[in-house]
mmCIF file of C-alpha atoms in Angstrom:
data_model
loop_
_atom_site.group_PDB
_atom_site.id
_atom_site.type_symbol
_atom_site.label_atom_id
_atom_site.label_comp_id
_atom_site.label_asym_id
_atom_site.label_seq_id
_atom_site.Cartn_x
_atom_site.Cartn_y
_atom_site.Cartn_z
ATOM 1 C CA MET A 731 36.691 6.545 -0.708
ATOM 2 C CA ALA A 732 38.163 4.821 2.338
ATOM 3 C CA SER A 733 35.019 5.551 4.348
ATOM 4 C CA LYS A 734 32.904 3.952 1.591
ATOM 5 C CA GLN A 735 35.142 0.862 1.664
ATOM 6 C CA LEU A 736 34.846 0.719 5.448
ATOM 7 C CA SER A 737 31.092 1.040 5.115
ATOM 8 C CA ARG A 738 31.001 -1.977 2.784
ATOM 9 C CA GLU A 739 33.142 -3.892 5.264
ATOM 10 C CA GLU A 740 30.711 -3.043 8.062
ATOM 11 C CA LEU A 741 27.761 -4.106 5.932
ATOM 12 C CA ASP A 742 29.522 -7.352 5.034
ATOM 13 C CA LYS A 743 30.146 -8.043 8.721
ATOM 14 C CA LYS A 744 26.438 -7.521 9.509
ATOM 15 C CA ALA A 745 25.432 -9.749 6.581
ATOM 16 C CA LYS A 746 27.732 -12.508 7.869
ATOM 17 C CA GLN A 747 25.930 -12.239 11.228
ATOM 18 C CA GLY A 748 22.653 -13.011 9.446
ATOM 19 C CA GLU A 749 21.316 -9.470 9.029
ATOM 20 C CA THR A 750 19.746 -8.438 5.727
ATOM 21 C CA VAL A 751 21.639 -5.328 4.599
ATOM 22 C CA VAL A 752 20.453 -5.197 0.969
ATOM 23 C CA GLU A 753 16.751 -4.903 0.154
ATOM 24 C CA GLY A 754 15.788 -8.109 -1.620
ATOM 25 C CA GLY A 755 18.938 -9.888 -0.466
ATOM 26 C CA THR A 756 17.368 -11.916 2.330
ATOM 27 C CA GLY A 757 19.245 -15.166 2.867
ATOM 28 C CA GLY A 758 22.597 -14.004 1.534
ATOM 29 C CA LYS A 759 25.497 -14.760 3.888
ATOM 30 C CA SER A 760 27.630 -11.813 2.742
ATOM 31 C CA LEU A 761 27.122 -8.340 1.310
ATOM 32 C CA GLU A 762 28.078 -9.545 -2.168
ATOM 33 C CA ALA A 763 25.752 -12.561 -1.958
ATOM 34 C CA GLN A 764 22.863 -10.319 -0.894
ATOM 35 C CA GLU A 765 23.569 -7.932 -3.783
ATOM 36 C CA HIS A 766 23.519 -10.845 -6.255
ATOM 37 C CA LEU A 767 20.328 -12.276 -4.753
ATOM 38 C CA ALA A 768 18.578 -8.910 -4.940
ATOM 39 C CA GLU A 769 19.614 -8.400 -8.562
ATOM 40 C CA GLY A 770 18.528 -11.903 -9.561
ATOM 41 C CA ARG A 771 15.177 -11.577 -7.823
ATOM 42 C CA SER A 772 14.551 -8.246 -9.499
ATOM 43 C CA LYS A 773 15.401 -9.624 -12.961
ATOM 44 C CA GLY A 774 13.268 -12.694 -12.287
ATOM 45 C CA GLY A 775 10.345 -10.509 -11.312
ATOM 46 C CA GLN A 776 10.679 -8.438 -14.484
ATOM 47 C CA THR A 777 10.812 -11.586 -16.625
ATOM 48 C CA ARG A 778 7.723 -12.999 -14.913
ATOM 49 C CA LYS A 779 5.912 -9.698 -15.374
ATOM 50 C CA GLU A 780 6.658 -9.797 -19.111
ATOM 51 C CA GLN A 781 5.426 -13.409 -19.327
ATOM 52 C CA LEU A 782 2.140 -12.751 -17.527
ATOM 53 C CA GLY A 783 1.377 -9.309 -18.874
ATOM 54 C CA HIS A 784 -0.016 -6.456 -16.806
ATOM 55 C CA GLU A 785 -3.322 -8.105 -15.830
ATOM 56 C CA GLY A 786 -1.756 -11.455 -14.923
ATOM 57 C CA TYR A 787 0.912 -9.797 -12.824
ATOM 58 C CA GLN A 788 -1.742 -7.709 -11.079
ATOM 59 C CA GLU A 789 -3.719 -10.865 -10.345
ATOM 60 C CA ILE A 790 -0.809 -12.684 -8.685
ATOM 61 C CA GLY A 791 -0.092 -9.555 -6.647
ATOM 62 C CA SER A 792 -3.685 -9.454 -5.492
ATOM 63 C CA LYS A 793 -3.608 -13.160 -4.560
ATOM 64 C CA GLY A 794 -0.373 -12.610 -2.637
ATOM 65 C CA GLY A 795 -1.932 -9.689 -0.794
ATOM 66 C CA GLU A 796 -4.947 -11.790 0.180
ATOM 67 C CA THR A 797 -2.688 -14.588 1.447
ATOM 68 C CA ARG A 798 -0.665 -12.103 3.491
ATOM 69 C CA LYS A 799 -3.869 -10.634 4.896
ATOM 70 C CA GLU A 800 -4.958 -14.100 6.059
ATOM 71 C CA GLN A 801 -1.538 -14.730 7.640
ATOM 72 C CA LEU A 802 -1.465 -11.463 9.571
ATOM 73 C CA GLY A 803 -5.113 -11.286 10.568
ATOM 74 C CA HIS A 804 -7.162 -8.089 10.601
ATOM 75 C CA GLU A 805 -5.100 -6.180 13.190
ATOM 76 C CA GLY A 806 -1.751 -7.191 11.708
ATOM 77 C CA TYR A 807 -2.851 -6.200 8.223
ATOM 78 C CA GLN A 808 -4.115 -2.858 9.528
ATOM 79 C CA GLU A 809 -0.815 -2.245 11.294
ATOM 80 C CA MET A 810 1.121 -3.097 8.136
ATOM 81 C CA GLY A 811 -1.004 -0.626 6.153
ATOM 82 C CA HIS A 812 -0.515 2.059 8.778
ATOM 83 C CA LYS A 813 3.266 1.595 8.761
ATOM 84 C CA GLY A 814 3.320 1.685 4.962
ATOM 85 C CA GLY A 815 1.230 4.847 4.918
ATOM 86 C CA GLU A 816 3.511 6.526 7.431
ATOM 87 C CA ALA A 817 6.596 5.566 5.408
ATOM 88 C CA ARG A 818 5.013 6.886 2.218
ATOM 89 C CA LYS A 819 4.021 10.116 3.948
ATOM 90 C CA GLU A 820 7.617 10.546 5.089
ATOM 91 C CA GLN A 821 8.889 9.955 1.532
ATOM 92 C CA LEU A 822 6.497 12.415 -0.073
ATOM 93 C CA GLY A 823 6.456 15.106 2.581
ATOM 94 C CA ARG A 824 3.372 17.097 3.550
ATOM 95 C CA GLU A 825 2.762 18.679 0.142
ATOM 96 C CA GLY A 826 3.338 15.468 -1.796
ATOM 97 C CA TYR A 827 0.993 13.553 0.485
ATOM 98 C CA GLN A 828 -1.680 16.233 0.081
ATOM 99 C CA GLU A 829 -1.283 16.114 -3.702
ATOM 100 C CA MET A 830 -1.619 12.334 -3.680
ATOM 101 C CA GLY A 831 -4.850 12.601 -1.664
ATOM 102 C CA HIS A 832 -6.213 15.271 -3.980
ATOM 103 C CA LYS A 833 -5.467 13.153 -7.072
ATOM 104 C CA GLY A 834 -7.131 10.131 -5.454
ATOM 105 C CA GLY A 835 -10.190 12.177 -4.577
ATOM 106 C CA GLU A 836 -10.456 13.523 -8.111
ATOM 107 C CA ALA A 837 -10.126 10.008 -9.575
ATOM 108 C CA ARG A 838 -12.838 8.722 -7.234
ATOM 109 C CA LYS A 839 -15.080 11.660 -8.123
ATOM 110 C CA GLU A 840 -14.657 10.812 -11.808
ATOM 111 C CA GLN A 841 -15.498 7.132 -11.177
ATOM 112 C CA LEU A 842 -18.675 7.907 -9.270
ATOM 113 C CA GLY A 843 -19.959 10.838 -11.236
ATOM 114 C CA HIS A 844 -21.724 13.828 -9.696
ATOM 115 C CA GLU A 845 -24.664 11.922 -8.203
ATOM 116 C CA GLY A 846 -22.571 9.149 -6.628
ATOM 117 C CA TYR A 847 -20.063 11.594 -5.178
ATOM 118 C CA GLN A 848 -22.911 13.677 -3.759
ATOM 119 C CA GLU A 849 -24.513 10.609 -2.141
ATOM 120 C CA MET A 850 -21.191 9.537 -0.627
ATOM 121 C CA GLY A 851 -20.787 13.060 0.777
ATOM 122 C CA ARG A 852 -24.248 12.917 2.377
ATOM 123 C CA LYS A 853 -23.285 9.754 4.222
ATOM 124 C CA GLY A 854 -19.885 11.147 5.249
ATOM 125 C CA GLY A 855 -21.489 14.345 6.479
ATOM 126 C CA LEU A 856 -23.609 12.361 8.929
ATOM 127 C CA SER A 857 -20.617 10.727 10.631
ATOM 128 C CA THR A 858 -19.554 11.815 14.097
ATOM 129 C CA MET A 859 -16.718 10.819 16.422
ATOM 130 C CA ASP A 860 -19.008 8.173 17.942
ATOM 131 C CA LYS A 861 -20.918 6.860 14.939
ATOM 132 C CA SER A 862 -20.397 6.221 11.258
ATOM 133 C CA GLY A 863 -22.562 7.998 8.715
ATOM 134 C CA GLY A 864 -24.315 4.705 7.976
ATOM 135 C CA GLU A 865 -25.219 4.190 11.638
ATOM 136 C CA ARG A 866 -26.584 7.714 11.962
ATOM 137 C CA ALA A 867 -28.546 7.449 8.717
ATOM 138 C CA GLU A 868 -30.145 4.215 9.928
ATOM 139 C CA GLU A 869 -31.007 5.663 13.363
ATOM 140 C CA GLU A 870 -32.503 8.824 11.896
ATOM 141 C CA GLY A 871 -34.304 7.135 9.017
ATOM 142 C CA ILE A 872 -32.254 8.889 6.335
ATOM 143 C CA GLU A 873 -32.098 6.865 3.139
ATOM 144 C CA ILE A 874 -28.626 6.529 1.620
ATOM 145 C CA ASP A 875 -28.338 4.744 -1.722
ATOM 146 C CA GLU A 876 -24.931 3.087 -1.386
ATOM 147 C CA SER A 877 -25.219 1.519 -4.829
ATOM 148 C CA LYS A 878 -24.419 4.979 -6.205
ATOM 149 C CA PHE A 879 -20.934 5.027 -4.643
ATOM 150 C CA THR A 880 -19.966 1.401 -3.997
ATOM 151 C CA ASN A 881 -17.622 -0.387 -6.394
ATOM 152 C CA LYS A 882 -19.242 -3.226 -8.261
ATOM 153 C CA GLY A 883 -17.910 -6.672 -7.345
ATOM 154 C CA LYS A 884 -16.196 -5.576 -4.129
#
């Protein structure tokens, strides 16, 4: 118990030096202030989610993502995605990450249907270390119907 109390004291000291020690507590000048900020922000987010409904909340998330993408630029956004992917892989472990990929592949296969999935595979099969499947298909005169595996409106 004493070590837990000491740990809180250490965290409080770091918070007073301006470090964020509680996720969502950015701006709090003490451990307790950061805990309160994080709790309030979480409750506020839940309330807003209830007000907007699922679709509305998804829309503001998408808009926020687009704004962040513009702020970071292409390379920064890629780096952020890479870091997030690495963190998620660490959380899930090898098997969990494989399962997630398998589920995503199955969902995509269901979206596209047999013909679309087959067409996407043809293009992927043409790719090499030097060229994308699309580049190779164009060079070699192989017709790939991307409308069969491209999301509408994207």
